[in-house]
Tab-separated table of C-alpha atoms in Angstrom:
chain	number	residue	atom	x	y	z
V	1	UNK	CA	16.561	-7.118	-5.622
V	2	UNK	CA	14.970	-10.349	-6.636
V	3	UNK	CA	13.948	-10.903	-2.947
V	4	UNK	CA	12.385	-7.518	-2.757
V	5	UNK	CA	10.217	-7.944	-5.848
V	6	UNK	CA	9.192	-11.558	-4.552
V	7	UNK	CA	8.099	-10.070	-1.235
V	8	UNK	CA	6.328	-7.209	-3.049
V	9	UNK	CA	4.330	-9.763	-5.246
V	10	UNK	CA	3.538	-11.970	-2.219
V	11	UNK	CA	2.219	-8.896	-0.355
V	12	UNK	CA	0.309	-7.894	-3.457
V	13	UNK	CA	-1.426	-11.208	-3.697
V	14	UNK	CA	-2.301	-10.812	0.052
V	15	UNK	CA	-3.926	-7.340	-0.494
V	16	UNK	CA	-5.808	-8.711	-3.540
V	17	UNK	CA	-7.262	-11.490	-1.109
V	18	UNK	CA	-8.289	-8.873	1.248
V	19	UNK	CA	-9.930	-6.692	-1.469
V	20	UNK	CA	-13.465	-6.979	-0.009
V	21	UNK	CA	-12.301	-5.448	3.196
V	22	UNK	CA	-10.094	-2.854	1.785
V	23	UNK	CA	-10.980	-1.846	-1.797
V	24	UNK	CA	-9.225	1.365	-1.639
V	25	UNK	CA	-5.899	-0.174	-0.651
V	26	UNK	CA	-6.350	-2.993	-3.475
V	27	UNK	CA	-6.973	-0.126	-5.869
V	28	UNK	CA	-4.044	1.958	-4.863
V	29	UNK	CA	-1.947	-1.365	-4.916
V	30	UNK	CA	-3.032	-2.162	-8.633
V	31	UNK	CA	-2.318	1.486	-9.764
V	32	UNK	CA	0.960	2.389	-8.309
V	33	UNK	CA	2.251	-1.046	-6.758
V	34	UNK	CA	2.582	-1.813	-3.188
V	35	UNK	CA	5.788	0.381	-2.369
V	36	UNK	CA	3.754	3.237	-3.874
V	37	UNK	CA	0.681	2.484	-1.748
V	38	UNK	CA	2.765	2.401	1.278
V	39	UNK	CA	4.534	5.636	0.632
V	40	UNK	CA	1.302	7.460	-0.117
V	41	UNK	CA	-0.284	6.108	2.901
V	42	UNK	CA	2.808	7.096	5.189
V	43	UNK	CA	2.619	10.651	3.390
V	44	UNK	CA	-1.108	10.969	4.492
V	45	UNK	CA	-0.654	9.905	8.000
V	46	UNK	CA	2.320	12.246	8.210
V	47	UNK	CA	0.239	15.072	6.758
V	48	UNK	CA	-2.577	14.403	9.320
V	49	UNK	CA	-0.234	14.098	12.261
V	50	UNK	CA	1.465	17.588	11.319
V	51	UNK	CA	-1.633	19.233	10.661
V	52	UNK	CA	-3.538	17.997	14.019
V	53	UNK	CA	-0.736	18.136	16.480
């Protein structure tokens, strides 16, 4: 569990560094955490794939 938290924090720092490129991702990461942002993104992708396939 500690390893997962460390990785999440490291990825979060990386996303903060990329904030000018992807402000919406940085915003999501700040609100729901990296795992939540990934889950939301994957859900949106799956919805689009489902709707347009």
